[in-house]
Amino acid sequence: MIGKIVISFILALLIFIPCSILIGTLDIRSYYQSPAVIASPPCTDETPLRVYMYDLPRRFNVGMLDIRNTTEAPVTVVDYPLWPDNSGLRKQHSVEYWMMGSLLNGGGNGSVATRVFDPELADVYFVPFFSSLSFNIHGHHMTDPETEIDRQLQIDLMGLLRQSMYWQRSEGRDHVFPMTHPNAFRFLRDQLNESIQVVVDFGRYPKGVSNLNKDVVSPYVHVVDSYIDDEPQDPFENRTMLLFFRGRTHRKDKGIVRAKFTKILAGLDDVHYERSYATGENIKLSSKGMRSSKFCLHPAGDTPSSCRLFDAIVSHCVPVIVSDKIELPFENEIDYSQFSLFFSFKEALEPGYMINQLRSFPKQKWTEMWRQLKNISNHYEFHYPPKREDAVNMLWRQIKHKLPGITQSVHRSQRLKIPDWKR
């Protein structure tokens, strides 16, 4: 009897330890190195997310990358174009392109999502409308008649979706829309209130439109080159500038903090704070400055986030985040406090406070943060074809985490006999 109990105990222990290591409740590596920043997915959740992608005419997606090509047939993996090198700042809002490409390509090694061609088998439905690119091309200045093309694309798309029995069945709750520009889908956005939106923050939207319960926060696609050969013997001393910022200093809403920094940080020898616009040459100068600085300032812009944070991450420059209402990508898996510093608006605008904190920051702690940046920066890289644990696969995993809530919401809506009292 005792022998059976011992054997049962040993078997249970053998099962518990590997699973615990995977989900992060027991990490034997912590005895030898600093804890991992990213937690692995649960060992019981290995099945890929099954995604059905609508075959939309090219004018809704890649047709906007080459307006001379008037082909309407849906794009395939054979003729999926590369993202253009001369796209400038449009690249930062190109998440829609990389997500669509991952499905066309089949996901590749280590893919979290797989495309299914039978909609009955799908967990979620991906709508490959390049809404951010549509705004940047057809409505950037918000003046007619330019905006009419963007508006009409949204009207046409919703007309197609309403004919889909799968949209009707869930009222769009299990449909995924990448919309990383704050003005993407701006004419009909209220018709996507129930859908899964891939956004960069919630700065301009009421809670009824976008929220963490159903939506996914994405990183911007960084515009500076990734720092590949960052291997100095003494990275702390090698980065001679304390704090770096280049960018627009006049912004709306909470972004007015940038103009206030102009006065607070003026005249400091170890701080580079410069007003700049994102031309090709200025992006190169920003990259050089980030790579030679210990800390990179990330103040709120027109919305709580900006591409600058992710430029800093891939430059291995410890981010200093001043944005009280920012939401961060992959925060259920990544602990930003291990490689970033946070200051409230009140703290940052107190003369001398933030700078004194940075000047007295321990070298050893900074070096640990720098190493963590190098370890996690791959999670903010967008690739076509996608790579294991890159930004695209991280986003699909975030969407997969929403499935239980989506299923509950769909089932609940289907059984209601009276108007939803939660609305």
Tab-separated table of C-alpha atoms in Angstrom:
chain	number	residue	atom	x	y	z
A	1	MET	CA	0.000	0.000	0.000
A	2	ILE	CA	2.775	2.398	0.986
A	3	GLY	CA	4.642	1.494	-2.195
A	4	LYS	CA	1.629	2.454	-4.330
A	5	ILE	CA	1.333	5.795	-2.520
A	6	VAL	CA	5.035	6.548	-3.109
A	7	ILE	CA	4.781	5.647	-6.796
A	8	SER	CA	1.671	7.822	-7.206
A	9	PHE	CA	3.433	10.728	-5.507
A	10	ILE	CA	6.492	10.437	-7.757
A	11	LEU	CA	4.340	10.297	-10.918
A	12	ALA	CA	2.395	13.386	-9.832
A	13	LEU	CA	5.648	15.206	-9.127
A	14	LEU	CA	7.052	14.304	-12.540
A	15	ILE	CA	3.935	15.694	-14.218
A	16	PHE	CA	3.801	18.834	-12.062
A	17	ILE	CA	7.412	19.954	-12.439
A	18	PRO	CA	7.640	20.130	-16.285
A	19	CYS	CA	4.276	21.845	-16.551
A	20	SER	CA	5.145	24.264	-13.765
A	21	ILE	CA	8.384	25.187	-15.472
A	22	LEU	CA	6.510	25.929	-18.706
A	23	ILE	CA	3.828	28.112	-17.170
A	24	GLY	CA	6.235	30.000	-14.961
A	25	THR	CA	5.133	28.847	-11.494
A	26	LEU	CA	8.432	27.050	-11.071
A	27	ASP	CA	11.480	28.340	-12.920
A	28	ILE	CA	14.698	26.466	-12.193
A	29	ARG	CA	16.580	29.056	-14.264
A	30	SER	CA	15.984	31.650	-11.559
A	31	TYR	CA	18.686	30.015	-9.466
A	32	TYR	CA	21.259	30.786	-12.128
A	33	GLN	CA	20.093	33.979	-13.873
A	34	SER	CA	17.551	36.773	-13.642
A	35	PRO	CA	13.942	35.645	-14.178
A	36	ALA	CA	12.705	35.444	-17.720
A	37	VAL	CA	10.661	38.433	-18.827
A	38	ILE	CA	8.260	36.497	-21.001
A	39	ALA	CA	6.151	33.673	-19.659
A	40	SER	CA	5.655	30.636	-21.848
A	41	PRO	CA	2.097	29.671	-22.784
A	42	PRO	CA	0.484	26.955	-20.632
A	43	CYS	CA	1.632	23.442	-21.444
A	44	THR	CA	-1.962	22.375	-22.076
A	45	ASP	CA	-2.547	25.037	-24.770
A	46	GLU	CA	-0.554	23.903	-27.787
A	47	THR	CA	-3.205	23.813	-30.511
A	48	PRO	CA	-2.900	26.650	-33.046
A	49	LEU	CA	-5.531	29.342	-33.346
A	50	ARG	CA	-7.694	28.487	-36.352
A	51	VAL	CA	-8.284	31.605	-38.438
A	52	TYR	CA	-10.563	32.006	-41.426
A	53	MET	CA	-9.524	34.952	-43.619
A	54	TYR	CA	-12.017	36.613	-45.921
A	55	ASP	CA	-10.952	36.735	-49.581
A	56	LEU	CA	-11.401	40.451	-50.210
A	57	PRO	CA	-10.687	42.259	-53.473
A	58	ARG	CA	-7.226	43.805	-53.502
A	59	ARG	CA	-8.523	47.351	-53.273
A	60	PHE	CA	-9.174	46.610	-49.585
A	61	ASN	CA	-5.550	45.675	-48.872
A	62	VAL	CA	-2.448	45.266	-51.052
A	63	GLY	CA	-3.992	47.254	-53.909
A	64	MET	CA	-3.164	50.345	-51.856
A	65	LEU	CA	0.546	49.491	-52.000
A	66	ASP	CA	0.540	49.823	-55.793
A	67	ILE	CA	-2.358	51.897	-57.084
A	68	ARG	CA	-1.230	51.296	-60.677
A	69	ASN	CA	-2.206	47.634	-60.332
A	70	THR	CA	-5.986	47.480	-60.725
A	71	THR	CA	-6.287	43.696	-60.314
A	72	GLU	CA	-9.265	42.830	-58.124
A	73	ALA	CA	-8.596	39.127	-57.577
A	74	PRO	CA	-7.708	38.338	-53.942
A	75	VAL	CA	-3.981	38.228	-53.329
A	76	THR	CA	-2.252	34.880	-52.763
A	77	VAL	CA	1.045	33.850	-51.184
A	78	VAL	CA	2.535	33.698	-54.705
A	79	ASP	CA	1.975	37.383	-55.455
A	80	TYR	CA	1.934	38.910	-51.961
A	81	PRO	CA	4.139	42.023	-52.323
A	82	LEU	CA	6.962	42.991	-50.004
A	83	TRP	CA	6.339	46.017	-47.816
A	84	PRO	CA	7.900	48.960	-49.727
A	85	ASP	CA	11.152	50.377	-48.367
A	86	ASN	CA	10.122	53.939	-49.221
A	87	SER	CA	6.912	53.913	-47.158
A	88	GLY	CA	8.282	56.252	-44.475
A	89	LEU	CA	6.110	56.665	-41.388
A	90	ARG	CA	3.336	54.578	-42.913
A	91	LYS	CA	5.349	51.570	-41.828
A	92	GLN	CA	4.611	52.196	-38.145
A	93	HIS	CA	0.910	51.493	-38.825
A	94	SER	CA	1.492	48.425	-41.033
A	95	VAL	CA	0.484	45.696	-38.536
A	96	GLU	CA	-2.407	44.754	-40.837
A	97	TYR	CA	0.062	43.821	-43.606
A	98	TRP	CA	2.142	41.502	-41.419
A	99	MET	CA	-0.903	39.764	-39.932
A	100	MET	CA	-2.371	39.094	-43.356
A	101	GLY	CA	0.980	37.849	-44.631
A	102	SER	CA	1.316	35.404	-41.756
A	103	LEU	CA	-1.956	33.730	-42.719
A	104	LEU	CA	-1.142	33.629	-46.444
A	105	ASN	CA	2.225	32.104	-45.666
A	106	GLY	CA	0.736	29.420	-43.451
A	107	GLY	CA	2.432	30.732	-40.334
A	108	GLY	CA	5.811	29.058	-40.664
A	109	ASN	CA	7.783	27.459	-37.868
A	110	GLY	CA	6.328	27.962	-34.407
A	111	SER	CA	3.179	29.653	-35.668
A	112	VAL	CA	0.457	30.382	-33.147
A	113	ALA	CA	-2.199	30.816	-35.855
A	114	THR	CA	-3.081	28.671	-38.846
A	115	ARG	CA	-5.363	29.539	-41.716
A	116	VAL	CA	-8.403	27.338	-42.306
A	117	PHE	CA	-10.406	27.474	-45.513
A	118	ASP	CA	-13.587	26.049	-44.033
A	119	PRO	CA	-15.211	28.834	-41.972
A	120	GLU	CA	-17.051	26.216	-39.912
A	121	LEU	CA	-13.701	25.167	-38.429
A	122	ALA	CA	-12.562	28.668	-37.464
A	123	ASP	CA	-12.031	30.046	-33.976
A	124	VAL	CA	-11.902	33.629	-35.285
A	125	TYR	CA	-12.393	35.428	-38.603
A	126	PHE	CA	-9.736	37.818	-39.904
A	127	VAL	CA	-10.834	40.794	-42.006
A	128	PRO	CA	-7.841	41.825	-44.188
A	129	PHE	CA	-8.781	45.474	-44.679
A	130	PHE	CA	-5.778	47.799	-44.465
A	131	SER	CA	-7.728	50.489	-42.619
A	132	SER	CA	-4.653	52.364	-41.370
A	133	LEU	CA	-3.076	52.456	-44.820
A	134	SER	CA	-6.421	53.527	-46.275
A	135	PHE	CA	-6.490	56.527	-43.947
A	136	ASN	CA	-2.863	57.413	-44.672
A	137	ILE	CA	-3.409	57.250	-48.449
A	138	HIS	CA	-7.002	58.364	-48.894
A	139	GLY	CA	-7.797	60.540	-45.902
A	140	HIS	CA	-4.659	61.729	-44.141
A	141	HIS	CA	-5.580	65.411	-44.420
A	142	MET	CA	-9.240	64.725	-43.558
A	143	THR	CA	-10.439	66.861	-46.447
A	144	ASP	CA	-12.906	65.942	-49.170
A	145	PRO	CA	-12.951	64.579	-51.805
A	146	GLU	CA	-9.858	62.619	-50.705
A	147	THR	CA	-11.615	61.060	-47.715
A	148	GLU	CA	-14.483	59.768	-49.851
A	149	ILE	CA	-12.419	56.780	-51.035
A	150	ASP	CA	-11.641	55.782	-47.445
A	151	ARG	CA	-15.294	56.199	-46.480
A	152	GLN	CA	-16.547	54.168	-49.449
A	153	LEU	CA	-14.146	51.304	-48.715
A	154	GLN	CA	-15.549	51.095	-45.201
A	155	ILE	CA	-19.137	51.181	-46.487
A	156	ASP	CA	-18.432	48.486	-49.077
A	157	LEU	CA	-16.652	46.283	-46.544
A	158	MET	CA	-19.482	46.418	-44.041
A	159	GLY	CA	-21.910	45.611	-46.838
A	160	LEU	CA	-19.944	42.454	-47.632
A	161	LEU	CA	-19.668	41.414	-43.993
A	162	ARG	CA	-23.371	41.817	-43.293
A	163	GLN	CA	-24.031	39.242	-46.006
A	164	SER	CA	-21.807	36.732	-44.203
A	165	MET	CA	-23.684	34.202	-42.065
A	166	TYR	CA	-20.642	34.099	-39.781
A	167	TRP	CA	-20.812	37.830	-39.135
A	168	GLN	CA	-24.557	37.542	-38.559
A	169	ARG	CA	-24.130	34.571	-36.232
A	170	SER	CA	-21.850	36.393	-33.795
A	171	GLU	CA	-22.673	40.028	-34.693
A	172	GLY	CA	-18.962	40.343	-35.476
A	173	ARG	CA	-17.754	39.366	-32.009
A	174	ASP	CA	-15.301	36.777	-33.344
A	175	HIS	CA	-14.023	38.971	-36.201
A	176	VAL	CA	-10.544	40.507	-36.020
A	177	PHE	CA	-9.823	44.006	-37.360
A	178	PRO	CA	-6.293	45.479	-37.227
A	179	MET	CA	-6.683	49.266	-36.766
A	180	THR	CA	-3.455	50.706	-35.416
A	181	HIS	CA	-3.787	54.255	-36.685
A	182	PRO	CA	-5.949	56.340	-34.305
A	183	ASN	CA	-8.082	57.435	-37.271
A	184	ALA	CA	-8.385	54.046	-38.956
A	185	PHE	CA	-11.968	53.087	-39.862
A	186	ARG	CA	-13.059	56.448	-38.480
A	187	PHE	CA	-16.311	56.744	-40.450
A	188	LEU	CA	-17.922	53.444	-39.387
A	189	ARG	CA	-15.926	52.485	-36.336
A	190	ASP	CA	-18.999	52.362	-34.116
A	191	GLN	CA	-20.149	49.366	-36.176
A	192	LEU	CA	-17.173	47.371	-34.849
A	193	ASN	CA	-17.836	47.918	-31.163
A	194	GLU	CA	-18.333	44.194	-30.569
A	195	SER	CA	-15.412	43.014	-32.703
A	196	ILE	CA	-11.816	42.218	-31.745
A	197	GLN	CA	-9.787	45.296	-32.593
A	198	VAL	CA	-5.997	45.271	-32.834
A	199	VAL	CA	-5.025	48.760	-31.649
A	200	VAL	CA	-1.949	50.522	-30.266
A	201	ASP	CA	-3.819	52.185	-27.406
A	202	PHE	CA	-7.285	53.304	-26.307
A	203	GLY	CA	-6.527	57.011	-26.240
A	204	ARG	CA	-9.327	58.235	-28.499
A	205	TYR	CA	-12.030	55.672	-27.896
A	206	PRO	CA	-14.697	55.339	-25.211
A	207	LYS	CA	-14.758	52.086	-23.262
A	208	GLY	CA	-17.793	50.898	-25.190
A	209	VAL	CA	-15.771	50.960	-28.419
A	210	SER	CA	-12.378	49.603	-27.359
A	211	ASN	CA	-11.252	47.956	-24.138
A	212	LEU	CA	-8.938	45.260	-22.829
A	213	ASN	CA	-11.763	42.771	-22.305
A	214	LYS	CA	-12.043	42.096	-26.025
A	215	ASP	CA	-9.287	43.986	-27.847
A	216	VAL	CA	-5.555	43.464	-28.309
A	217	VAL	CA	-2.816	46.064	-27.863
A	218	SER	CA	-0.164	45.911	-30.565
A	219	PRO	CA	3.264	47.493	-30.747
A	220	TYR	CA	3.884	49.987	-33.491
A	221	VAL	CA	6.123	48.634	-36.223
A	222	HIS	CA	9.450	50.268	-35.413
A	223	VAL	CA	10.937	52.573	-38.059
A	224	VAL	CA	14.611	52.573	-36.960
A	225	ASP	CA	16.862	49.660	-37.829
A	226	SER	CA	17.254	46.966	-35.178
A	227	TYR	CA	20.533	47.013	-33.267
A	228	ILE	CA	21.998	43.630	-34.190
A	229	ASP	CA	25.664	43.874	-33.151
A	230	ASP	CA	25.234	45.521	-29.744
A	231	GLU	CA	28.075	43.722	-27.938
A	232	PRO	CA	30.349	46.274	-26.164
A	233	GLN	CA	32.440	45.183	-23.200
A	234	ASP	CA	30.966	47.947	-21.031
A	235	PRO	CA	27.592	49.032	-22.456
A	236	PHE	CA	26.935	51.510	-19.638
A	237	GLU	CA	30.104	53.508	-20.270
A	238	ASN	CA	29.831	53.016	-24.026
A	239	ARG	CA	26.554	54.977	-24.064
A	240	THR	CA	27.756	58.482	-23.266
A	241	MET	CA	24.433	60.375	-23.374
A	242	LEU	CA	22.169	60.050	-20.331
A	243	LEU	CA	18.753	60.789	-21.866
A	244	PHE	CA	17.708	61.093	-25.510
A	245	PHE	CA	14.656	62.402	-27.361
A	246	ARG	CA	14.141	63.509	-30.952
A	247	GLY	CA	10.642	64.107	-32.232
A	248	ARG	CA	7.709	66.454	-32.408
A	249	THR	CA	7.426	68.605	-29.311
A	250	HIS	CA	3.975	70.066	-30.008
A	251	ARG	CA	1.242	67.472	-29.572
A	252	LYS	CA	-2.416	67.390	-28.553
A	253	ASP	CA	-4.089	66.283	-25.321
A	254	LYS	CA	-1.619	64.802	-22.798
A	255	GLY	CA	1.098	65.206	-25.417
A	256	ILE	CA	1.465	68.833	-24.325
A	257	VAL	CA	3.915	67.395	-21.783
A	258	ARG	CA	6.459	67.386	-24.619
A	259	ALA	CA	6.420	71.178	-24.890
A	260	LYS	CA	6.911	71.439	-21.123
A	261	PHE	CA	9.938	69.162	-21.315
A	262	THR	CA	11.533	71.668	-23.677
A	263	LYS	CA	11.947	74.061	-20.739
A	264	ILE	CA	12.669	71.497	-18.020
A	265	LEU	CA	15.407	69.694	-19.969
A	266	ALA	CA	16.991	72.732	-21.607
A	267	GLY	CA	20.703	73.376	-21.018
A	268	LEU	CA	21.557	69.946	-19.566
A	269	ASP	CA	24.830	68.611	-20.957
A	270	ASP	CA	23.878	64.940	-20.567
A	271	VAL	CA	20.422	65.297	-22.170
A	272	HIS	CA	19.614	65.497	-25.880
A	273	TYR	CA	16.082	66.861	-26.326
A	274	GLU	CA	15.432	68.060	-29.866
A	275	ARG	CA	12.441	68.992	-31.961
A	276	SER	CA	12.492	66.949	-35.148
A	277	TYR	CA	10.336	65.579	-37.949
A	278	ALA	CA	10.510	62.010	-39.233
A	279	THR	CA	12.393	62.298	-42.506
A	280	GLY	CA	14.654	59.500	-43.681
A	281	GLU	CA	17.766	61.344	-42.540
A	282	ASN	CA	16.255	62.253	-39.163
A	283	ILE	CA	15.286	58.625	-38.533
A	284	LYS	CA	18.943	57.658	-39.049
A	285	LEU	CA	20.051	60.398	-36.633
A	286	SER	CA	17.488	59.211	-34.074
A	287	SER	CA	18.772	55.654	-34.370
A	288	LYS	CA	22.348	56.823	-33.800
A	289	GLY	CA	21.271	58.871	-30.785
A	290	MET	CA	19.309	56.020	-29.205
A	291	ARG	CA	22.211	53.613	-29.605
A	292	SER	CA	24.555	56.029	-27.821
A	293	SER	CA	22.199	56.845	-24.915
A	294	LYS	CA	21.480	55.028	-21.673
A	295	PHE	CA	17.844	56.139	-21.470
A	296	CYS	CA	15.326	57.120	-24.150
A	297	LEU	CA	12.414	59.374	-23.239
A	298	HIS	CA	8.932	58.261	-24.273
A	299	PRO	CA	6.403	61.000	-23.469
A	300	ALA	CA	2.770	60.699	-24.509
A	301	GLY	CA	1.943	61.919	-28.009
A	302	ASP	CA	-1.469	62.749	-29.442
A	303	THR	CA	-2.483	59.455	-27.834
A	304	PRO	CA	-0.817	57.704	-24.871
A	305	SER	CA	1.624	55.680	-27.026
A	306	SER	CA	3.917	56.316	-29.971
A	307	CYS	CA	6.349	54.438	-32.188
A	308	ARG	CA	9.252	55.938	-30.230
A	309	LEU	CA	8.910	53.356	-27.436
A	310	PHE	CA	9.471	50.459	-29.814
A	311	ASP	CA	12.296	52.247	-31.600
A	312	ALA	CA	13.971	52.474	-28.173
A	313	ILE	CA	13.378	48.786	-27.431
A	314	VAL	CA	15.022	47.564	-30.653
A	315	SER	CA	17.862	50.088	-30.022
A	316	HIS	CA	18.372	48.559	-26.523
A	317	CYS	CA	17.948	52.007	-24.962
A	318	VAL	CA	16.149	51.757	-21.609
A	319	PRO	CA	12.749	53.443	-22.101
A	320	VAL	CA	11.673	56.210	-19.732
A	321	ILE	CA	7.891	56.212	-20.088
A	322	VAL	CA	5.916	59.336	-19.158
A	323	SER	CA	2.332	58.524	-20.097
A	324	ASP	CA	-0.180	58.030	-17.297
A	325	LYS	CA	-2.790	56.127	-19.333
A	326	ILE	CA	-0.617	54.042	-21.607
A	327	GLU	CA	-1.501	50.412	-22.323
A	328	LEU	CA	1.367	48.167	-23.353
A	329	PRO	CA	1.498	45.188	-25.728
A	330	PHE	CA	1.733	41.640	-24.392
A	331	GLU	CA	1.624	42.796	-20.769
A	332	ASN	CA	0.087	39.508	-19.626
A	333	GLU	CA	3.362	37.872	-20.711
A	334	ILE	CA	5.985	40.614	-20.449
A	335	ASP	CA	6.957	42.588	-17.331
A	336	TYR	CA	7.975	46.021	-18.589
A	337	SER	CA	9.354	47.052	-15.202
A	338	GLN	CA	12.307	44.744	-15.861
A	339	PHE	CA	13.560	46.925	-18.717
A	340	SER	CA	11.706	50.263	-18.461
A	341	LEU	CA	11.298	53.150	-16.024
A	342	PHE	CA	7.957	54.850	-15.417
A	343	PHE	CA	7.302	58.395	-14.226
A	344	SER	CA	3.917	60.022	-13.774
A	345	PHE	CA	3.278	63.395	-15.418
A	346	LYS	CA	3.495	64.999	-11.987
A	347	GLU	CA	6.859	63.402	-11.205
A	348	ALA	CA	8.363	64.084	-14.616
A	349	LEU	CA	7.383	67.762	-14.609
A	350	GLU	CA	8.869	68.439	-11.181
A	351	PRO	CA	12.108	70.272	-12.030
A	352	GLY	CA	15.150	68.093	-11.468
A	353	TYR	CA	13.295	65.058	-10.105
A	354	MET	CA	13.413	62.725	-13.119
A	355	ILE	CA	16.939	63.708	-14.154
A	356	ASN	CA	18.306	63.181	-10.645
A	357	GLN	CA	16.712	59.727	-10.580
A	358	LEU	CA	18.373	58.833	-13.873
A	359	ARG	CA	21.769	60.245	-12.913
A	360	SER	CA	21.839	58.182	-9.725
A	361	PHE	CA	20.549	54.989	-11.352
A	362	PRO	CA	22.861	52.048	-10.453
A	363	LYS	CA	25.111	50.842	-13.243
A	364	GLN	CA	24.471	47.184	-12.422
A	365	LYS	CA	20.697	47.615	-12.537
A	366	TRP	CA	20.898	49.490	-15.836
A	367	THR	CA	23.067	46.738	-17.311
A	368	GLU	CA	20.483	44.140	-16.276
A	369	MET	CA	17.775	46.163	-18.030
A	370	TRP	CA	19.943	46.484	-21.147
A	371	ARG	CA	20.370	42.710	-21.231
A	372	GLN	CA	16.633	42.196	-20.843
A	373	LEU	CA	16.022	44.555	-23.771
A	374	LYS	CA	18.305	42.429	-25.904
A	375	ASN	CA	16.472	39.286	-24.776
A	376	ILE	CA	12.943	40.499	-25.515
A	377	SER	CA	13.422	42.776	-28.542
A	378	ASN	CA	12.599	39.892	-30.919
A	379	HIS	CA	8.996	40.049	-29.665
A	380	TYR	CA	8.686	43.491	-31.288
A	381	GLU	CA	9.973	42.479	-34.711
A	382	PHE	CA	7.552	42.025	-37.623
A	383	HIS	CA	8.642	39.494	-40.240
A	384	TYR	CA	7.320	38.098	-43.488
A	385	PRO	CA	7.337	35.144	-43.363
A	386	PRO	CA	6.772	35.279	-39.599
A	387	LYS	CA	9.277	33.852	-37.130
A	388	ARG	CA	8.822	32.026	-33.854
A	389	GLU	CA	7.858	34.384	-30.992
A	390	ASP	CA	7.966	37.488	-33.215
A	391	ALA	CA	5.424	40.301	-32.935
A	392	VAL	CA	2.921	38.693	-35.302
A	393	ASN	CA	2.857	35.418	-33.387
A	394	MET	CA	2.647	37.336	-30.116
A	395	LEU	CA	-0.443	39.141	-31.430
A	396	TRP	CA	-2.120	35.921	-32.528
A	397	ARG	CA	-1.486	34.490	-29.077
A	398	GLN	CA	-3.099	37.546	-27.489
A	399	ILE	CA	-6.140	37.001	-29.683
A	400	LYS	CA	-6.191	33.345	-28.701
A	401	HIS	CA	-6.324	34.392	-25.042
A	402	LYS	CA	-9.571	36.265	-25.819
A	403	LEU	CA	-11.386	33.129	-27.037
A	404	PRO	CA	-13.128	32.198	-23.757
A	405	GLY	CA	-14.585	35.683	-23.398
A	406	ILE	CA	-15.593	35.759	-27.064
A	407	THR	CA	-17.363	32.413	-26.790
A	408	GLN	CA	-19.196	33.536	-23.664
A	409	SER	CA	-20.281	36.781	-25.334
A	410	VAL	CA	-21.534	34.983	-28.464
A	411	HIS	CA	-23.488	32.373	-26.477
A	412	ARG	CA	-24.962	35.041	-24.224
A	413	SER	CA	-26.113	37.203	-27.152
A	414	GLN	CA	-27.768	34.234	-28.851
A	415	ARG	CA	-29.972	33.329	-25.873
A	416	LEU	CA	-31.121	36.838	-24.903
A	417	LYS	CA	-34.864	37.417	-25.373
A	418	ILE	CA	-34.868	41.046	-24.242
A	419	PRO	CA	-32.483	43.974	-24.946
A	420	ASP	CA	-29.084	43.525	-23.297
A	421	TRP	CA	-29.250	45.284	-19.917
A	422	LYS	CA	-25.446	45.583	-19.861
A	423	ARG	CA	-25.430	48.095	-22.711
